[in-house]
CSV table of C-alpha atoms in Angstrom, one decimal:
chain,number,residue,atom,x,y,z
A,1,MET,CA,-0.2,-0.2,-0.1
A,2,SER,CA,1.1,3.4,-1.0
A,3,PRO,CA,2.7,5.6,1.9
A,4,LEU,CA,1.0,8.6,0.7
A,5,SER,CA,-1.1,10.6,2.9
A,6,GLY,CA,-4.7,11.1,2.0
A,7,PRO,CA,-4.3,14.6,0.5
A,8,GLU,CA,-1.2,13.7,-1.1
A,9,ARG,CA,-3.0,10.7,-2.6
A,10,SER,CA,-6.0,12.6,-3.6
A,11,GLY,CA,-3.6,15.1,-5.3
A,12,CYS,CA,-1.6,12.9,-7.1
A,13,LEU,CA,-4.6,11.1,-8.5
A,14,LYS,CA,-6.0,14.5,-9.7
A,15,ILE,CA,-2.7,15.1,-11.4
A,16,LEU,CA,-2.6,11.6,-13.0
A,17,ASN,CA,-6.1,12.2,-14.3
A,18,LEU,CA,-4.7,15.1,-16.4
A,19,MET,CA,-2.0,12.9,-17.9
A,20,SER,CA,-2.3,11.2,-21.5
A,21,LYS,CA,-2.4,7.5,-21.5
A,22,VAL,CA,0.9,7.1,-23.1
A,23,ASP,CA,2.6,9.2,-20.4
A,24,LEU,CA,0.9,7.2,-17.7
A,25,LEU,CA,1.9,3.7,-19.0
A,26,SER,CA,5.3,5.0,-19.4
A,27,LEU,CA,5.5,6.3,-16.0
A,28,SER,CA,4.0,3.1,-14.4
A,29,ASP,CA,6.9,1.2,-16.3
A,30,THR,CA,9.4,3.6,-15.0
A,31,ILE,CA,8.2,3.5,-11.4
A,32,THR,CA,8.1,-0.2,-11.3
A,33,ASN,CA,11.2,-0.9,-13.5
A,34,LYS,CA,8.7,-2.7,-15.7
A,35,MET,CA,8.4,-5.3,-13.2
A,36,ILE,CA,4.6,-5.0,-13.3
A,37,VAL,CA,2.7,-5.1,-16.5
A,38,VAL,CA,-0.5,-2.9,-16.5
A,39,GLU,CA,-3.4,-3.3,-19.0
A,40,ASP,CA,-5.3,0.0,-18.9
A,41,VAL,CA,-5.2,3.7,-17.4
A,42,THR,CA,-7.1,2.7,-14.3
A,43,GLU,CA,-4.4,-0.2,-13.3
A,44,ALA,CA,-1.5,2.3,-14.3
A,45,LYS,CA,-2.8,5.1,-11.7
A,46,GLU,CA,-3.3,2.6,-9.0
A,47,THR,CA,0.0,1.0,-9.7
A,48,ILE,CA,1.9,4.6,-9.7
A,49,LEU,CA,0.2,5.6,-6.4
A,50,SER,CA,0.8,2.4,-4.6
A,51,PHE,CA,4.7,2.5,-5.7
A,52,THR,CA,5.1,6.3,-5.1
A,53,LYS,CA,6.9,7.0,-1.7
A,54,ASN,CA,5.9,10.7,-1.4
A,55,GLY,CA,4.0,13.3,-3.2
A,56,GLU,CA,7.1,15.2,-4.2
A,57,GLU,CA,8.6,12.1,-5.8
A,58,LEU,CA,5.6,12.0,-8.2
A,59,LEU,CA,5.7,15.7,-8.9
A,60,LYS,CA,9.5,15.7,-9.8
A,61,ARG,CA,9.0,12.8,-12.4
A,62,LYS,CA,9.7,13.9,-16.0
A,63,LYS,CA,6.3,13.0,-17.3
A,64,VAL,CA,4.6,15.1,-14.9
A,65,HIS,CA,5.2,18.2,-17.0
A,66,ARG,CA,5.2,21.7,-15.6
A,67,ASP,CA,1.8,22.5,-17.6
A,68,ILE,CA,0.0,19.8,-15.7
A,69,ILE,CA,1.1,20.9,-12.3
A,70,PHE,CA,0.1,24.5,-13.3
A,71,LYS,CA,-3.4,23.3,-14.5
A,72,TYR,CA,-3.9,21.2,-11.4
A,73,LEU,CA,-3.3,24.2,-9.2
A,74,ALA,CA,-5.7,26.4,-11.2
A,75,LYS,CA,-8.4,23.7,-10.8
A,76,GLU,CA,-7.9,23.8,-7.3
A,77,GLY,CA,-8.2,27.5,-7.0
A,78,VAL,CA,-4.6,28.2,-6.5
A,79,VAL,CA,-3.4,31.3,-8.4
A,80,MET,CA,0.2,31.1,-10.0
A,81,PRO,CA,1.8,33.4,-12.2
A,82,PRO,CA,1.8,31.7,-15.8
A,83,ASN,CA,5.7,31.9,-16.0
A,84,SER,CA,6.1,30.0,-12.9
A,85,GLU,CA,8.9,27.4,-13.1
A,86,LYS,CA,8.4,23.8,-12.4
A,87,HIS,CA,10.2,23.8,-9.0
A,88,GLN,CA,7.9,26.7,-7.9
A,89,LEU,CA,4.9,24.8,-8.9
A,90,VAL,CA,5.9,21.8,-7.0
A,91,LYS,CA,6.8,23.6,-3.9
A,92,ARG,CA,3.2,25.4,-3.9
A,93,THR,CA,1.6,21.8,-4.7
A,94,LEU,CA,3.2,20.4,-1.6
A,95,GLU,CA,2.2,23.4,0.7
A,96,LEU,CA,-1.3,22.8,-0.5
A,97,TRP,CA,-1.1,19.1,0.3
A,98,SER,CA,0.5,19.6,3.7
A,99,SER,CA,-2.4,22.0,4.7
A,100,ALA,CA,-5.0,19.3,3.6
A,101,GLU,CA,-6.8,22.2,1.8
A,102,VAL,CA,-7.5,20.0,-1.1
A,103,VAL,CA,-10.7,18.4,-3.0
A,104,VAL,CA,-10.4,14.7,-2.5
A,105,GLU,CA,-11.0,13.0,-6.0
A,106,GLU,CA,-12.9,10.1,-7.0
A,107,HIS,CA,-12.2,6.6,-5.8
A,108,VAL,CA,-10.1,4.2,-8.1
A,109,PRO,CA,-9.8,0.6,-7.5
A,110,GLY,CA,-7.6,-0.4,-4.6
A,111,ALA,CA,-7.6,3.1,-3.2
A,112,THR,CA,-7.7,3.7,0.6
A,113,ASP,CA,-10.5,5.0,2.4
A,114,ASP,CA,-8.9,8.5,2.5
A,115,ILE,CA,-10.0,9.0,-0.8
A,116,LYS,CA,-13.7,8.6,0.0
A,117,GLN,CA,-13.2,11.8,2.3
A,118,ARG,CA,-14.7,14.9,0.9
A,119,LEU,CA,-13.5,18.1,2.2
A,120,VAL,CA,-15.3,20.3,-0.3
A,121,PRO,CA,-17.5,19.5,-3.1
A,122,ASN,CA,-16.3,18.3,-6.5
A,123,THR,CA,-17.5,19.4,-9.9
A,124,ASP,CA,-20.0,16.6,-10.4
A,125,MET,CA,-21.7,17.2,-6.8
A,126,GLU,CA,-25.3,18.4,-6.8
A,127,MET,CA,-25.6,22.0,-5.3
A,128,ALA,CA,-27.8,20.3,-2.8
A,129,ASP,CA,-24.6,18.7,-1.2
A,130,VAL,CA,-23.1,22.2,-0.4
A,131,LYS,CA,-25.1,22.9,3.0
A,132,ALA,CA,-24.4,24.6,6.1
A,133,ASP,CA,-27.1,26.0,8.5
A,134,ILE,CA,-27.0,29.9,9.0
A,135,GLY,CA,-25.2,30.5,12.1
A,136,CYS,CA,-22.4,27.7,11.3
A,137,ASP,CA,-19.3,28.4,9.6
A,138,THR,CA,-20.4,30.6,6.8
A,139,PHE,CA,-16.9,31.1,5.7
A,140,MET,CA,-16.6,27.4,5.1
A,141,LEU,CA,-19.9,27.6,3.1
A,142,GLY,CA,-18.4,30.3,0.9
A,143,GLN,CA,-15.4,28.3,0.3
A,144,GLN,CA,-17.3,25.2,-0.5
A,145,PHE,CA,-19.6,27.2,-3.0
A,146,CYS,CA,-16.9,28.9,-4.9
A,147,SER,CA,-15.0,25.8,-5.2
A,148,TRP,CA,-18.2,24.1,-6.6
A,149,PHE,CA,-19.2,27.1,-8.7
A,150,PHE,CA,-15.8,27.9,-10.4
A,151,GLN,CA,-15.1,24.1,-11.0
A,152,LEU,CA,-18.3,23.7,-12.7
A,153,LEU,CA,-18.1,26.8,-14.9
A,154,ASN,CA,-14.5,26.2,-15.8
A,155,SER,CA,-15.4,22.7,-16.9
A,156,GLN,CA,-17.4,24.2,-19.8
A,157,ASN,CA,-13.9,25.6,-21.2
A,158,PRO,CA,-13.0,23.1,-24.2
A,159,SER,CA,-9.4,24.4,-24.0
A,160,LEU,CA,-8.9,22.9,-20.6
A,161,GLY,CA,-9.8,19.3,-21.4
A,162,GLN,CA,-12.1,18.6,-18.9
A,163,GLN,CA,-15.3,16.8,-19.0
A,164,ALA,CA,-18.3,19.3,-19.0
A,165,GLN,CA,-20.3,19.0,-15.9
A,166,ASP,CA,-23.9,19.7,-15.4
A,167,TRP,CA,-24.1,23.5,-15.9
A,168,GLY,CA,-27.7,25.0,-16.6
A,169,PRO,CA,-30.4,27.4,-15.2
A,170,GLN,CA,-31.3,24.8,-12.7
A,171,HIS,CA,-28.7,26.4,-10.3
A,172,PHE,CA,-30.3,29.8,-10.4
A,173,TRP,CA,-33.7,31.4,-9.2
A,174,PRO,CA,-36.2,31.9,-11.9
A,175,ASP,CA,-35.9,35.4,-11.5
A,176,ALA,CA,-32.0,35.5,-11.1
A,177,LYS,CA,-30.1,38.8,-12.1
A,178,LEU,CA,-26.8,39.2,-13.2
A,179,ARG,CA,-25.0,42.7,-13.4
A,180,LEU,CA,-21.7,42.4,-15.2
A,181,VAL,CA,-19.3,45.3,-15.4
A,182,ALA,CA,-16.1,45.0,-17.7
A,183,ARG,CA,-13.4,47.8,-17.3
A,184,ALA,CA,-10.7,47.6,-19.9
A,185,GLY,CA,-10.3,51.5,-20.3
A,186,SER,CA,-14.0,52.3,-20.0
A,187,ASP,CA,-16.8,50.5,-18.3
A,188,GLN,CA,-19.2,48.4,-20.1
A,189,LEU,CA,-22.4,47.2,-18.4
A,190,GLU,CA,-24.5,44.3,-19.0
A,191,GLU,CA,-27.6,43.0,-17.4
A,192,PHE,CA,-29.4,40.0,-17.6
A,193,LEU,CA,-32.7,38.8,-15.9
A,194,GLY,CA,-34.0,35.4,-15.7
A,195,ALA,CA,-32.2,32.0,-14.9
A,196,GLU,CA,-31.9,31.0,-18.7
A,197,LEU,CA,-30.3,34.1,-19.7
A,198,VAL,CA,-27.9,34.5,-16.8
A,199,SER,CA,-27.0,30.7,-17.2
A,200,CYS,CA,-26.2,31.4,-20.9
A,201,ARG,CA,-24.0,34.6,-20.3
A,202,PHE,CA,-21.9,32.8,-17.8
A,203,LEU,CA,-21.6,29.9,-20.3
A,204,ALA,CA,-20.3,32.0,-23.0
A,205,LEU,CA,-17.4,33.2,-20.6
A,206,THR,CA,-16.1,30.0,-20.7
A,207,LYS,CA,-17.1,27.7,-23.6
A,208,GLU,CA,-17.0,30.5,-26.3
A,209,GLU,CA,-14.6,33.1,-24.7
A,210,HIS,CA,-12.4,30.2,-23.3
A,211,LEU,CA,-11.8,32.2,-20.0
A,212,HIS,CA,-10.7,30.4,-16.9
A,213,PHE,CA,-11.5,31.8,-13.6
A,214,SER,CA,-9.3,31.2,-10.5
A,215,PRO,CA,-10.9,32.3,-7.2
A,216,ASN,CA,-8.9,33.4,-4.3
A,217,LEU,CA,-10.4,31.4,-1.4
A,218,GLU,CA,-8.1,32.8,1.2
A,219,PRO,CA,-9.6,35.2,3.8
A,220,HIS,CA,-8.5,38.4,2.0
A,221,GLY,CA,-10.0,37.3,-1.2
A,222,LEU,CA,-13.5,35.8,0.2
A,223,LYS,CA,-15.9,37.3,2.4
A,224,VAL,CA,-19.3,35.8,3.6
A,225,LEU,CA,-22.3,37.3,5.2
A,226,SER,CA,-25.8,36.1,6.1
A,227,SER,CA,-29.0,37.7,6.9
A,228,ALA,CA,-31.7,36.7,9.2
A,229,HIS,CA,-34.0,36.3,6.2
A,230,GLY,CA,-31.9,33.4,4.6
A,231,LEU,CA,-29.9,35.3,2.2
A,232,VAL,CA,-26.2,34.4,2.1
A,233,LEU,CA,-23.9,36.7,0.5
A,234,VAL,CA,-20.6,35.3,-0.9
A,235,ALA,CA,-18.1,37.8,-2.2
A,236,VAL,CA,-15.0,36.5,-3.9
A,237,ALA,CA,-12.0,37.9,-6.1
A,238,GLY,CA,-9.7,36.1,-8.6
A,239,THR,CA,-7.8,36.2,-11.7
A,240,ILE,CA,-9.1,35.5,-15.2
A,241,HIS,CA,-6.9,33.4,-17.7
A,242,ARG,CA,-7.0,32.3,-21.2
A,243,ASP,CA,-4.4,29.5,-21.7
A,244,ASN,CA,-1.3,30.5,-19.9
A,245,THR,CA,-2.1,34.2,-20.0
A,246,CYS,CA,-3.3,36.2,-17.2
A,247,LEU,CA,-6.1,38.7,-18.7
A,248,GLY,CA,-6.9,40.5,-15.6
A,249,VAL,CA,-8.9,40.1,-12.2
A,250,PHE,CA,-12.6,39.8,-11.2
A,251,GLU,CA,-14.7,40.5,-8.1
A,252,GLN,CA,-18.1,38.6,-7.8
A,253,ILE,CA,-20.6,38.9,-5.3
A,254,PHE,CA,-23.3,35.9,-5.1
A,255,GLY,CA,-26.6,36.1,-3.3
A,256,LEU,CA,-27.7,32.7,-2.3
A,257,ILE,CA,-31.0,31.6,-0.9
A,258,ARG,CA,-32.2,27.9,-0.3
A,259,SER,CA,-35.0,26.4,-2.5
A,260,PRO,CA,-37.3,24.4,0.0
A,261,LEU,CA,-39.0,22.6,-3.1
A,262,ASP,CA,-35.5,21.6,-4.3
A,263,ASN,CA,-34.4,19.4,-1.4
A,264,ASN,CA,-33.2,22.8,0.4
A,265,THR,CA,-30.6,23.2,-2.4
A,266,TRP,CA,-28.8,26.6,-2.3
A,267,LYS,CA,-29.8,28.7,-5.4
A,268,ILE,CA,-28.1,31.8,-7.0
A,269,LYS,CA,-30.7,34.8,-6.6
A,270,PHE,CA,-28.2,37.5,-8.0
A,271,VAL,CA,-24.7,38.0,-9.2
A,272,ASN,CA,-22.9,41.3,-9.2
A,273,MET,CA,-19.5,40.8,-11.2
A,274,LYS,CA,-16.7,43.3,-12.1
A,275,ILE,CA,-14.0,42.3,-14.4
A,276,ARG,CA,-10.9,44.5,-15.0
A,277,GLY,CA,-8.5,43.8,-17.8
A,278,GLN,CA,-4.8,44.1,-17.7
A,279,ASP,CA,-5.0,47.7,-19.2
A,280,ALA,CA,-7.2,48.8,-16.4
A,281,LEU,CA,-4.9,47.6,-13.4
A,282,ALA,CA,-2.1,49.9,-14.4
A,283,GLY,CA,0.6,47.5,-13.2
A,284,ALA,CA,-1.3,46.4,-10.1
A,285,GLN,CA,-0.3,43.1,-8.6
A,286,THR,CA,-2.7,40.3,-10.0
A,287,THR,CA,-1.7,37.4,-8.1
A,288,ALA,CA,-4.2,36.2,-5.3
A,289,PRO,CA,-6.3,39.7,-5.6
A,290,ALA,CA,-8.0,40.9,-2.6
A,291,LEU,CA,-11.7,42.0,-2.4
A,292,THR,CA,-12.1,45.8,-2.6
A,293,TYR,CA,-15.7,45.7,-1.2
A,294,ASN,CA,-15.8,46.8,2.4
A,295,ALA,CA,-18.1,45.1,5.1
A,296,SER,CA,-20.6,48.0,4.8
A,297,GLU,CA,-21.2,47.7,1.2
A,298,LEU,CA,-21.8,44.0,1.5
A,299,GLN,CA,-24.0,44.6,4.4
A,300,THR,CA,-26.4,46.9,2.2
A,301,LEU,CA,-26.8,44.2,-0.3
A,302,CYS,CA,-27.6,41.8,2.4
A,303,THR,CA,-30.7,43.9,3.2
A,304,LEU,CA,-31.9,44.4,-0.3
């Protein structure tokens, strides 16, 4: 059995899932010195995990290319400069695993029970599984929601090579509103009303414009407020990428309300979104951006 810890094993599995079949089979041969013959990708992954001493050993393998680690971190919501070298990405990945702030991936045959642990929702989970009572840890609810939302949205981007998950108007209230302000020299305002239109506009950002959103889920990039009437406000900042190019930063405020007719699922009531392109940043730091909204501005939205 592999000596990998639960977070290490989960993270390594996600990285293996991003690799090609040819590289997986080759890596399995290298690690076992061709003493074990594997017949398919699933066997190759489990063999690699079983014979890997620690996460660092796998990350430093030649077949685990820099771009794969970069893509893995982006999917985990970890923002890194596009020109980061492999050793920098390896270091940040190990820090992520040691903090256990990792989405545990799906089970593979022979995997330990650690793989079944779910710290935050993955992309194919229903929004109903993102549950937290008002009065409990609302910050964790915000982290869970943002992890779920952006993984789901990013999965629609064909350039990332992921399987598109179940995106659609079912995640929004029928009268949902989207207010989108894009700033690249001058402000451009778009407003959409209704679950179908709001859903389609978000879908266009990733599926057609090939944008990739990396939220900053640390305390300076994420704030969560709740009202006595059941509204939960989630505000998050992050960076926007296309391929390996950082295009700018975004700030998003979600208004969430449970739907008692849909298994108490959290649904999106409104979204206020601001996008600032590189030209509008005037050389400002774009890694791990912080929210510019203050508490009083967010509190005002809670009373709407």
